[in-house]
Coordinates of N, CA and C and ligand atoms in Angstrom, one line a residue:
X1016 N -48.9 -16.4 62.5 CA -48.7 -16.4 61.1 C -49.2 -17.7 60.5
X1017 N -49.6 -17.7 59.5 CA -50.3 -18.7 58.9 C -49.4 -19.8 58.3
X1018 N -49.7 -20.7 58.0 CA -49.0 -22.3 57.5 C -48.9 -21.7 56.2
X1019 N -47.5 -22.1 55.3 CA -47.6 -21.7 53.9 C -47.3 -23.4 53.5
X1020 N -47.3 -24.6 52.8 CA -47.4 -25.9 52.7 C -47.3 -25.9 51.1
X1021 N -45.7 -26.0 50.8 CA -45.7 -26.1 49.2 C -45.7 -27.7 49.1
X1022 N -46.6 -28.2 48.2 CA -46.5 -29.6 48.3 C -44.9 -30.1 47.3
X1023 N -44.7 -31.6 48.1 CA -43.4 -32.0 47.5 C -43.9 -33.3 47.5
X1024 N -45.0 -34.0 46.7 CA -45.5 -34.7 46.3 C -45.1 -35.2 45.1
X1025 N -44.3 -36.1 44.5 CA -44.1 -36.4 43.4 C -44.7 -36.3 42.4
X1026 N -46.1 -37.0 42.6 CA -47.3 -37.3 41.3 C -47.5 -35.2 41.3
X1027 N -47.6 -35.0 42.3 CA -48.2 -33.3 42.5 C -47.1 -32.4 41.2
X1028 N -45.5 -33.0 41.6 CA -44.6 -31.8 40.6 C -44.3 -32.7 39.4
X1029 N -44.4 -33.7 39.1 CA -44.7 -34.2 37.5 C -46.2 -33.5 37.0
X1030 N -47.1 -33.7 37.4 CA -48.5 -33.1 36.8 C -48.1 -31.8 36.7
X1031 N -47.9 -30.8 37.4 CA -47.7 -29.6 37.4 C -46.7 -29.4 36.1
X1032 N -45.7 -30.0 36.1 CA -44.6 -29.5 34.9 C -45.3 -29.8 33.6
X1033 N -46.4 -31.4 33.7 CA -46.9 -31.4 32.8 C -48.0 -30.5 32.0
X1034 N -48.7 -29.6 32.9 CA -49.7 -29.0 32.2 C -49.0 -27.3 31.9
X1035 N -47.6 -27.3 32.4 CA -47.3 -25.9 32.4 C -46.6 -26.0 30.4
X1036 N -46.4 -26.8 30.2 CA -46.0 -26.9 28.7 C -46.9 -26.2 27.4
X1037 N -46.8 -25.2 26.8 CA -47.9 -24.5 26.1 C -48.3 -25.6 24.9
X1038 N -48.3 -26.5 24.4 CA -48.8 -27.2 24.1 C -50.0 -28.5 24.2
X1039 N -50.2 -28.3 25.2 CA -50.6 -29.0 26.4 C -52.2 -28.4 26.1
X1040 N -53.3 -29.2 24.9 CA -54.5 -28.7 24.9 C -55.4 -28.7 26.3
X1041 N -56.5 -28.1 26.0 CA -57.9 -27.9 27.2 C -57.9 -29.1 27.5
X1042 N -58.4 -29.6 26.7 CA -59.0 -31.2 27.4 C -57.9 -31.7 28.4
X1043 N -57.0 -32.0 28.0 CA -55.9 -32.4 28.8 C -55.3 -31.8 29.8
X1044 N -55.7 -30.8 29.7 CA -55.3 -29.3 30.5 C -56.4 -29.6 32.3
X1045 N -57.6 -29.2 31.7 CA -58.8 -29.8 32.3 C -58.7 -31.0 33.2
X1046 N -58.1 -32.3 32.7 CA -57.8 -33.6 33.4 C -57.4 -33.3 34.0
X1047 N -56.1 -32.7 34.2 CA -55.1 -33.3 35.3 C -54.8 -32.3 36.1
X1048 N -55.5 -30.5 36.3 CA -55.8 -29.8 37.2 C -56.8 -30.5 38.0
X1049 N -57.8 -31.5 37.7 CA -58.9 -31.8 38.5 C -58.1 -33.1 38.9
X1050 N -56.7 -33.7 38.7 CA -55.9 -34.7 39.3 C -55.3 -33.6 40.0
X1051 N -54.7 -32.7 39.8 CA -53.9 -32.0 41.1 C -54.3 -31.8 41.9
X1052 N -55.8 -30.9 41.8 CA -56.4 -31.0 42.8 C -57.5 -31.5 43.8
X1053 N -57.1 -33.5 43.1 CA -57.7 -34.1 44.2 C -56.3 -34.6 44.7
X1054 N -55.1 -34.1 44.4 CA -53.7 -34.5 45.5 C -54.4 -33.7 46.1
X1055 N -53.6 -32.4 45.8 CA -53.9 -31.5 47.0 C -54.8 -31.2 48.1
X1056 N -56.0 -31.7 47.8 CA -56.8 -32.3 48.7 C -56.6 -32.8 49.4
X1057 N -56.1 -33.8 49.1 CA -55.4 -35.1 49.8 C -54.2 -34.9 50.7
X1058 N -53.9 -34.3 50.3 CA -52.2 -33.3 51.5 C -53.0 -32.4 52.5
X1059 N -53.7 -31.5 51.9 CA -54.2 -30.5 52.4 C -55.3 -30.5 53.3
X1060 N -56.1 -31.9 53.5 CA -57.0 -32.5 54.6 C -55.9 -33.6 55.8
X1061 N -55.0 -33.5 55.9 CA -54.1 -34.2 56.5 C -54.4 -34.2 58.4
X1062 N -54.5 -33.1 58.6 CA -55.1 -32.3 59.7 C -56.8 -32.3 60.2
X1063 N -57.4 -32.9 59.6 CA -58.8 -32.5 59.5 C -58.8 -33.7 60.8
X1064 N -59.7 -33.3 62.1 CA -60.4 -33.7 63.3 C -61.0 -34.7 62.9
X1065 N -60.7 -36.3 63.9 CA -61.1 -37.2 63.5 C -61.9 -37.8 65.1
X1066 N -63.0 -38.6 65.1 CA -63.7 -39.0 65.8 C -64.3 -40.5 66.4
X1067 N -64.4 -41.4 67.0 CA -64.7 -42.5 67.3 C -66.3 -42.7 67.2
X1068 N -66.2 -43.9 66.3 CA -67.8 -44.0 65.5 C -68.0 -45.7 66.4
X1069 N -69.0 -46.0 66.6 CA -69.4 -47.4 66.7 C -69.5 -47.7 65.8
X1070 N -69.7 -48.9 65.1 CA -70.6 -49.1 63.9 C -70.4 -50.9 64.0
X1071 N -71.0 -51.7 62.6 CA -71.0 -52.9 62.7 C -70.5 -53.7 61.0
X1072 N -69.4 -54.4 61.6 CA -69.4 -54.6 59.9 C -70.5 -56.1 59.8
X1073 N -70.2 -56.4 58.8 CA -70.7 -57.4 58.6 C -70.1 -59.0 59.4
X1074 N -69.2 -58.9 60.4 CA -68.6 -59.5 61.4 C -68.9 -59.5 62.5
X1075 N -68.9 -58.1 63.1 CA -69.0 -57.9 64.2 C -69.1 -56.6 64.6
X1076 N -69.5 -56.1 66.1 CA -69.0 -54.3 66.2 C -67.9 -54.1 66.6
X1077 N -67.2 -52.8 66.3 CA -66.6 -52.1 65.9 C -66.3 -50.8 66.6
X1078 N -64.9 -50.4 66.4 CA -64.9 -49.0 66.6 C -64.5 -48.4 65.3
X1079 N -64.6 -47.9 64.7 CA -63.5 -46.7 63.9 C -63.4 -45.6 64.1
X1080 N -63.0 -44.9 62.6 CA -63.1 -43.4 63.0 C -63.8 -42.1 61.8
X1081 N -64.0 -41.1 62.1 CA -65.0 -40.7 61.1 C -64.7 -39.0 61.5
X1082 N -65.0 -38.2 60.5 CA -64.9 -36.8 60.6 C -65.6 -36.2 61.3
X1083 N -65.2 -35.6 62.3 CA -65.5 -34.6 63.5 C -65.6 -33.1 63.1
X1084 N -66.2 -32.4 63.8 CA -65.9 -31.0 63.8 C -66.5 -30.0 62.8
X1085 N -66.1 -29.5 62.1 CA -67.0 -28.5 61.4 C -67.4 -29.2 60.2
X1086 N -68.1 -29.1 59.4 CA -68.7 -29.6 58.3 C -67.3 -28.6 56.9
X1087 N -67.5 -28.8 55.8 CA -66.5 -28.4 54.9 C -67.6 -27.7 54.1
X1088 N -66.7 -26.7 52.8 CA -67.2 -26.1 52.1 C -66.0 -25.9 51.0
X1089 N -66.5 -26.1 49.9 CA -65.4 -25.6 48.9 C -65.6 -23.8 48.0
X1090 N -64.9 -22.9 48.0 CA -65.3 -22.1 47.3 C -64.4 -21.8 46.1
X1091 N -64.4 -22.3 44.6 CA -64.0 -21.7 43.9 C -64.0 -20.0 43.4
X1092 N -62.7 -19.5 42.7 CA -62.9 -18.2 42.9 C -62.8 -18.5 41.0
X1093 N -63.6 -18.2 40.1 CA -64.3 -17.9 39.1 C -63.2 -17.1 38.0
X1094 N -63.4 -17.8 36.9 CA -63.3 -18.9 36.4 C -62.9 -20.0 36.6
X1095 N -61.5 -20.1 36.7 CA -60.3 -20.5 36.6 C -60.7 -21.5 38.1
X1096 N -60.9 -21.2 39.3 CA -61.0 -22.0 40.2 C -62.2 -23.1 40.0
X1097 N -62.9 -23.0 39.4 CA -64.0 -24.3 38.4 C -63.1 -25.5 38.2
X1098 N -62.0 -25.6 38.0 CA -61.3 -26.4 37.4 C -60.8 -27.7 38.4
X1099 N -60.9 -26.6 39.6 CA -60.2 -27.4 40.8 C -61.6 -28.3 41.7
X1100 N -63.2 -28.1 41.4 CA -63.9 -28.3 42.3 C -64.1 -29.8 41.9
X1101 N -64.4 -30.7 41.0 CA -64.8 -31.8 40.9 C -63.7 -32.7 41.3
X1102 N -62.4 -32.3 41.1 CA -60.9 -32.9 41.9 C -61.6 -32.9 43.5
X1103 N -61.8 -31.4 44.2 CA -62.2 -31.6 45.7 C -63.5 -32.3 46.0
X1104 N -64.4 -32.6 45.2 CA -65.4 -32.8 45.4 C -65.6 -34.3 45.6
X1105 N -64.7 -35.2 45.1 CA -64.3 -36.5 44.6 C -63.2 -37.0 46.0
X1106 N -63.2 -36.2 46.7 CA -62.3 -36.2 47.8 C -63.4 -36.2 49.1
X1107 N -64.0 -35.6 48.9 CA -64.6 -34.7 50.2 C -66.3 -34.6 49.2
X1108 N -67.0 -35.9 49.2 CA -67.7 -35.8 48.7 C -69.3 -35.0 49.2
X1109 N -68.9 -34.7 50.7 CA -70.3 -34.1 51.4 C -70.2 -32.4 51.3
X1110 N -68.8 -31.9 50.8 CA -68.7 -30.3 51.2 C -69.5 -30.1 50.1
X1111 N -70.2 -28.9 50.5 CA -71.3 -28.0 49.8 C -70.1 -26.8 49.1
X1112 N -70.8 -26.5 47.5 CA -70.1 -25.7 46.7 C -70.3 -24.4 46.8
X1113 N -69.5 -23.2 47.3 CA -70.2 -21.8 47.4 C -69.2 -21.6 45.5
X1114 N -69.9 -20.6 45.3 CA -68.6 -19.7 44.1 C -68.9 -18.1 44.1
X1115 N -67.4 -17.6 43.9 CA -67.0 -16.1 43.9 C -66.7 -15.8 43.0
X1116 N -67.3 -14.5 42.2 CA -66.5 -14.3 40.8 C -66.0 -13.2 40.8
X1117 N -64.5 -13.3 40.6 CA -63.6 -12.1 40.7 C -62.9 -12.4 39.2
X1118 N -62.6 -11.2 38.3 CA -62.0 -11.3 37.4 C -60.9 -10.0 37.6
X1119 N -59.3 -10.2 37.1 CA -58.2 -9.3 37.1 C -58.7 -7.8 36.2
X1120 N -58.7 -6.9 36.4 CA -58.9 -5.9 35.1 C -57.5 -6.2 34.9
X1121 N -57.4 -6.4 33.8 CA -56.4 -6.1 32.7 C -55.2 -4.8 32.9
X1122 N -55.7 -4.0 33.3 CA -54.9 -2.5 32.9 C -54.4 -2.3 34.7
X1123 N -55.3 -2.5 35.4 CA -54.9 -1.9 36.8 C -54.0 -3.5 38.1
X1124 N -54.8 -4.7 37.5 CA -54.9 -5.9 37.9 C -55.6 -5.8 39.3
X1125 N -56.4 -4.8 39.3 CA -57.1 -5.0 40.4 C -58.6 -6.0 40.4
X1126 N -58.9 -6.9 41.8 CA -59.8 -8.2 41.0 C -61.3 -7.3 40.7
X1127 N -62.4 -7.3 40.0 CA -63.7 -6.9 39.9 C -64.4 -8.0 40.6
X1128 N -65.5 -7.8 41.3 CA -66.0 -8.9 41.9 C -67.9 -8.5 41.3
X1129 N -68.0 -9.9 40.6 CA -69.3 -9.9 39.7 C -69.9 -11.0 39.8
X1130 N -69.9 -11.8 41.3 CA -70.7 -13.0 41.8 C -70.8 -13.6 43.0
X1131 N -71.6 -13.6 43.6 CA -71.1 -14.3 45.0 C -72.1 -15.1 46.0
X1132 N -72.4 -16.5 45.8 CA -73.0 -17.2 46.5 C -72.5 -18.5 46.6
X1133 N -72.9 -18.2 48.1 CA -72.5 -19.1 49.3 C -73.4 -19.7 50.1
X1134 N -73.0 -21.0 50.5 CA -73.7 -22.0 51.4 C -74.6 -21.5 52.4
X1135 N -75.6 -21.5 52.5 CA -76.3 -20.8 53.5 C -75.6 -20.8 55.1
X1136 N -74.8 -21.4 54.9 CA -74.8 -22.1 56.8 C -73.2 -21.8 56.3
X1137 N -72.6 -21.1 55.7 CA -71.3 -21.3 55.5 C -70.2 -20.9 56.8
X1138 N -70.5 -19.9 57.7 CA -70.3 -18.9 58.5 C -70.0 -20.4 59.6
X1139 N -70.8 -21.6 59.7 CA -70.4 -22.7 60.5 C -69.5 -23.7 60.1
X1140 N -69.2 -23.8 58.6 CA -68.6 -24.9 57.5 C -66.5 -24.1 57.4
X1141 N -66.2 -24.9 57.6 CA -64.1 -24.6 57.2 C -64.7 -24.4 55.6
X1142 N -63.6 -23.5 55.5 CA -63.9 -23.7 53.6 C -62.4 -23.6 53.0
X1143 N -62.4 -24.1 52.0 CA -61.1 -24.4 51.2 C -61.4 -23.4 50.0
X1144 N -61.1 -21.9 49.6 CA -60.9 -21.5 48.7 C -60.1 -22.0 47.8
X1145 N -60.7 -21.9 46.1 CA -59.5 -22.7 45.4 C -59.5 -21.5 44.4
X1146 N -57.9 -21.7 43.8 CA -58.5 -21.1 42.3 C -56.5 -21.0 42.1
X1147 N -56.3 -22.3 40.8 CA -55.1 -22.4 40.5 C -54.1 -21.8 40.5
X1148 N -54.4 -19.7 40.4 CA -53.1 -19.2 40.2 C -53.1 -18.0 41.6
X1149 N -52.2 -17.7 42.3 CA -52.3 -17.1 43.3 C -50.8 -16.1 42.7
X1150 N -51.2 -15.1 42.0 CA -50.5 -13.9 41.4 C -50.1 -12.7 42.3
X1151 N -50.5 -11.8 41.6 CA -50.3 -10.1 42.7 C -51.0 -10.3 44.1
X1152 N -52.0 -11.9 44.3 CA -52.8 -12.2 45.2 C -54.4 -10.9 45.6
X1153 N -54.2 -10.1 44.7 CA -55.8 -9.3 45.1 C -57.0 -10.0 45.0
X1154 N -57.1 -10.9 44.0 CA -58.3 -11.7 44.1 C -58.2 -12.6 44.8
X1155 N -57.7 -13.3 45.7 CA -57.8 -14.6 47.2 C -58.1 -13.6 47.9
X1156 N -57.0 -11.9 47.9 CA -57.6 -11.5 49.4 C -58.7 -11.2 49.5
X1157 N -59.0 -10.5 48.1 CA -60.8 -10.0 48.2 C -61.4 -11.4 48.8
X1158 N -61.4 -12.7 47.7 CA -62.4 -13.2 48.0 C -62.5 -13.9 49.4
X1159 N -61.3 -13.8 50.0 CA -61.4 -14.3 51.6 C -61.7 -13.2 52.3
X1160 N -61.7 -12.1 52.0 CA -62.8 -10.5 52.3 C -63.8 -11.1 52.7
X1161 N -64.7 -11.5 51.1 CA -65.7 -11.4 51.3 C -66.4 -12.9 52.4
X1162 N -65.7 -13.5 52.0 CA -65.9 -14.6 53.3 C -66.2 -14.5 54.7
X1163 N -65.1 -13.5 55.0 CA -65.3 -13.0 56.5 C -66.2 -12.3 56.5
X1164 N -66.1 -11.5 55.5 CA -67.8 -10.1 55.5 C -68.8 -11.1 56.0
X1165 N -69.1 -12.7 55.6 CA -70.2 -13.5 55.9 C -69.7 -14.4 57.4
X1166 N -69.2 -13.9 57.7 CA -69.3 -14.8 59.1 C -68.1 -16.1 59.2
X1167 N -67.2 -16.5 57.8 CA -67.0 -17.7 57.7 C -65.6 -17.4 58.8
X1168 N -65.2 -17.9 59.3 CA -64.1 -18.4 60.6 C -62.9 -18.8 60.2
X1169 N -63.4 -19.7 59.5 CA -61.9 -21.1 59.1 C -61.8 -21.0 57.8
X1170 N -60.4 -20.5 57.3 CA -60.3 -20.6 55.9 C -58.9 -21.2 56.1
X1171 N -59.0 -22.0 54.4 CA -57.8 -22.4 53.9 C -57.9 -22.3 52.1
X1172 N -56.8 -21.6 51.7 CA -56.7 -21.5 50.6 C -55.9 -22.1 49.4
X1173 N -56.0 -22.5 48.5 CA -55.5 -23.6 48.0 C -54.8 -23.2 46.7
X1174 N -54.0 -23.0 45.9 CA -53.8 -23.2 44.5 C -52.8 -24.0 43.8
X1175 N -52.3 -23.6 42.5 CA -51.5 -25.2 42.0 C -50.2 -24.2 42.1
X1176 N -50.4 -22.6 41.7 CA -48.9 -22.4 41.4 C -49.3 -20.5 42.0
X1177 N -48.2 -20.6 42.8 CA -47.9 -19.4 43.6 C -46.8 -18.5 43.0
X1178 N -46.7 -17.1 43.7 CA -45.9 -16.2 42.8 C -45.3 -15.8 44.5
X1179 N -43.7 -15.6 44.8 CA -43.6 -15.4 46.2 C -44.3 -13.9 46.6
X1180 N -44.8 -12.7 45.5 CA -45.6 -11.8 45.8 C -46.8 -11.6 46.0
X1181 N -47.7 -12.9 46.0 CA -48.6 -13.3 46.1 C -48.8 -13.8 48.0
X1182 N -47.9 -14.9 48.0 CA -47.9 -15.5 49.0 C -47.5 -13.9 49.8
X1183 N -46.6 -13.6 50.3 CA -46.6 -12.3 50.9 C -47.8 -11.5 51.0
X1184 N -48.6 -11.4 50.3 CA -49.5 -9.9 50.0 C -50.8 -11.0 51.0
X1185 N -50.9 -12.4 50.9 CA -52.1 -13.0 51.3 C -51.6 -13.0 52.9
X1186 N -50.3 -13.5 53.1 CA -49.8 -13.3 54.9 C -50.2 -12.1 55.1
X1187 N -49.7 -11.4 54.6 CA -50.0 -9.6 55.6 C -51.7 -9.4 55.7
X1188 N -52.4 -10.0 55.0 CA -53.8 -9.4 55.0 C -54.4 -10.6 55.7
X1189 N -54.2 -11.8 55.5 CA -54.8 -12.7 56.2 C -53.8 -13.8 56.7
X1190 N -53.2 -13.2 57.7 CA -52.4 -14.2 58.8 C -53.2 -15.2 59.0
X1191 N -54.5 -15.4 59.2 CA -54.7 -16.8 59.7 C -55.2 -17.6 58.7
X1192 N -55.0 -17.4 57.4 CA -55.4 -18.4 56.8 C -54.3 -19.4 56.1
X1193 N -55.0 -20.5 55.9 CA -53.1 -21.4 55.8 C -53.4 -21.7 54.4
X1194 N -51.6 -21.4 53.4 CA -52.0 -21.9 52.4 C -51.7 -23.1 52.0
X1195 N -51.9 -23.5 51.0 CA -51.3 -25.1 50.4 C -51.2 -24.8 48.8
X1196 N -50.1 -24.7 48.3 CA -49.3 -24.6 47.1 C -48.3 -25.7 46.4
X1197 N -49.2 -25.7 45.2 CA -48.4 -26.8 44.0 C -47.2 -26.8 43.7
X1198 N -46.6 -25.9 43.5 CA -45.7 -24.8 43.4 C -45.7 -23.6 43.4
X1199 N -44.0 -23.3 44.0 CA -44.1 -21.8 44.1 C -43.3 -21.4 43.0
X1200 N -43.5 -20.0 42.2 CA -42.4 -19.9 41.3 C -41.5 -18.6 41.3
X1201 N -41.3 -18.0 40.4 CA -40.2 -17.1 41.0 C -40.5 -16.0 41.4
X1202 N -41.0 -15.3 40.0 CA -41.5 -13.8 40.0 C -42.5 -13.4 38.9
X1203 N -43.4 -12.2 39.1 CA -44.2 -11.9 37.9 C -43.5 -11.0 37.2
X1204 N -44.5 -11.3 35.9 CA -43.7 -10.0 35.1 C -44.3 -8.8 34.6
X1205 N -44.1 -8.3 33.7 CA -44.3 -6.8 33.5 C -46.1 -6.5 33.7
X1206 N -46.7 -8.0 33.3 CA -48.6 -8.2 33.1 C -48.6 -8.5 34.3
X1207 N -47.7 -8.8 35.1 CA -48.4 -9.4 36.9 C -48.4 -11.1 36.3
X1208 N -48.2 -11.6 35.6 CA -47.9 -12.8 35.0 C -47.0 -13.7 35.6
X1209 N -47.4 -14.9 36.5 CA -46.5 -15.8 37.1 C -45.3 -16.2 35.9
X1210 N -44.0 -16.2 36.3 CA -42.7 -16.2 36.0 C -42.1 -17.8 36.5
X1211 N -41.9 -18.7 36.1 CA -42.6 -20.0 34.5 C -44.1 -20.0 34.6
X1212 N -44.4 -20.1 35.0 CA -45.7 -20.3 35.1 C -46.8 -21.5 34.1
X1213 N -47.7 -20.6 33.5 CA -48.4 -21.8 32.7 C -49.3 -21.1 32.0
X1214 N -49.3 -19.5 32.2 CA -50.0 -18.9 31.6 C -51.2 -18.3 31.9
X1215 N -52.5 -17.8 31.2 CA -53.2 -17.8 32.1 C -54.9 -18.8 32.3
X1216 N -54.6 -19.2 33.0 CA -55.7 -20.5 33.5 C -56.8 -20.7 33.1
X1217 N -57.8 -19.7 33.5 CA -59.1 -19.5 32.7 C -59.2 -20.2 31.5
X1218 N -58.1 -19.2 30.3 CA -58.2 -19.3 28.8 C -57.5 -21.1 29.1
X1219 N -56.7 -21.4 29.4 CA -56.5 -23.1 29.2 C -57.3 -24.0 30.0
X1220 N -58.1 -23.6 31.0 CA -59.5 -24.7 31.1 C -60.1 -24.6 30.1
X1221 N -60.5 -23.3 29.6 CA -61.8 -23.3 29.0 C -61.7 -22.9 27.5
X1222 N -60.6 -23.1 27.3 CA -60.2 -23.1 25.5 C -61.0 -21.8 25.0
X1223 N -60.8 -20.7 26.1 CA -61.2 -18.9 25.3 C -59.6 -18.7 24.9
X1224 N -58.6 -19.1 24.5 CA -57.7 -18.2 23.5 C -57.0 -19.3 22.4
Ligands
PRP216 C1 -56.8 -15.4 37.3 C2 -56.6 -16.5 38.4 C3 -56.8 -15.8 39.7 C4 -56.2 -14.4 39.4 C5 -54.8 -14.4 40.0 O1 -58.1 -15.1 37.1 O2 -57.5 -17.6 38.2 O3 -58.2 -15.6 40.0 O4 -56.1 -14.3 38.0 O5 -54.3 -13.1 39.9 P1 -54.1 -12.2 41.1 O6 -53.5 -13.0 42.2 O7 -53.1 -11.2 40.6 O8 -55.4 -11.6 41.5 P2 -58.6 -14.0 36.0 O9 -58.7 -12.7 36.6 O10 -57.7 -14.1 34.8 O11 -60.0 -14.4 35.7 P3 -60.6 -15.8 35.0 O12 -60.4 -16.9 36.0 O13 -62.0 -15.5 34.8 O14 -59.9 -16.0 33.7
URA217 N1 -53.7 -15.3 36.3 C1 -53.4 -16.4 35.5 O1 -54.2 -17.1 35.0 N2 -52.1 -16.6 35.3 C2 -51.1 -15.9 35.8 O2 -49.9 -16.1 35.6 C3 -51.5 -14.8 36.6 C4 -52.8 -14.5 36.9

């Protein structure tokens, strides 16, 4: 069964309460998801394989240590997961960007999928899907579908705010992938709508409502 890791990060649940406030414009909205998600980064690389480098400083040589093992990849899941990539990128400044574009239909909430490119070599690279709201969960599982459809191995999936039917519906379909969550919150509602939540993400990165 897969790692589920709700962060209990301080700076992580002050930011979080702060952007869930409906007052709370784009611009500022924008900032401090791309601060969440270089915490979350930052928790959520904790585990990442580390390696013995020679090297020389300006004193003398040296041993240290340096990242081993698979190369990284980040894949935002579209729109809404845009918001989180310059946070990871600013962390993990060598991972190559794939992006997946899944949007909810409205009436059925099932995800439509209307984009998809990825790292050529991605099927060798860990990849960290992102995308802030992890709801009814059909669009993570699609888009870690279509991941595996390409060969990719190692996933881990990331968002700021979870729904416990979300988290459930991503265990049963993909046990091996681990998640890392901002918060979890209670329940959705009658729209599939995370319950406090913050709304919905797209339209507050990108000032469409
Ligand atoms: C939102 C969000 C997730 C999805 C979560 O995207 O960013 O991708 O809904 O819901 P689910 O877990 O029930 O699938 P949306 O479909 O609104 O598209 P957008 O990012 O383009 O606004
Ligand atoms: N998508 C969002 O942006 N917000 C939700 O609460 C659920 C799905």
């Amino acid at each position: 069964m897969s790692k589920v890791q709700v962060m209990d990060h301080p700076l992580i649940q002050h930011k979080i309460t702060y952007i869930r406030r409906e007052d709370v414009g784009s611009k500022e909205f924008r900032e401090i998801v791309g601060e969440i998600a270089s915490l979350m980064c930052y928790e959520a690389t904790r585990d990442l394989k580390l390696q013995d480098v020679k090297i020389k400083t300006p004193i003398c040589e040296t041993t240290g240590k340096e990242l081993s093992g698979k190369k990284l990849a980040i894949v935002p899941i579209l729109r809404a997961g845009l918001g989180m990539v310059d946070g990871m990128i600013h962390m993990i400044p060598s991972a190559k960007v794939g992006h997946i574009g899944l949007y909810r239909d409205p009436d059925t909430f099932e995800p439509i999928e209307y984009y998809c490119k990825l790292p050529a070599d991605c099927d060798e690279r860990e990849v960290f899907v992102v995308d802030p709201m992890l709801a009814t969960g059909g669009s993570s599982v699609a888009a870690i579908q279509m991941l595996k459809e390409k060969g990719v191995k190692r996933i881990r999936f990331m968002c700021i705010i979870a729904a416990p039917e979300g988290v459930e519906r991503m265990q049963k379909e993909h046990p091996d992938v681990d998640l890392y969550i901002g918060a979890l919150d209670d329940h959705l509602n009658d729209h599939k709508y995370i319950v406090p939540g913050l709304g919905d993400a797209g339209d507050r990165i990108f000032g469409t409502k």
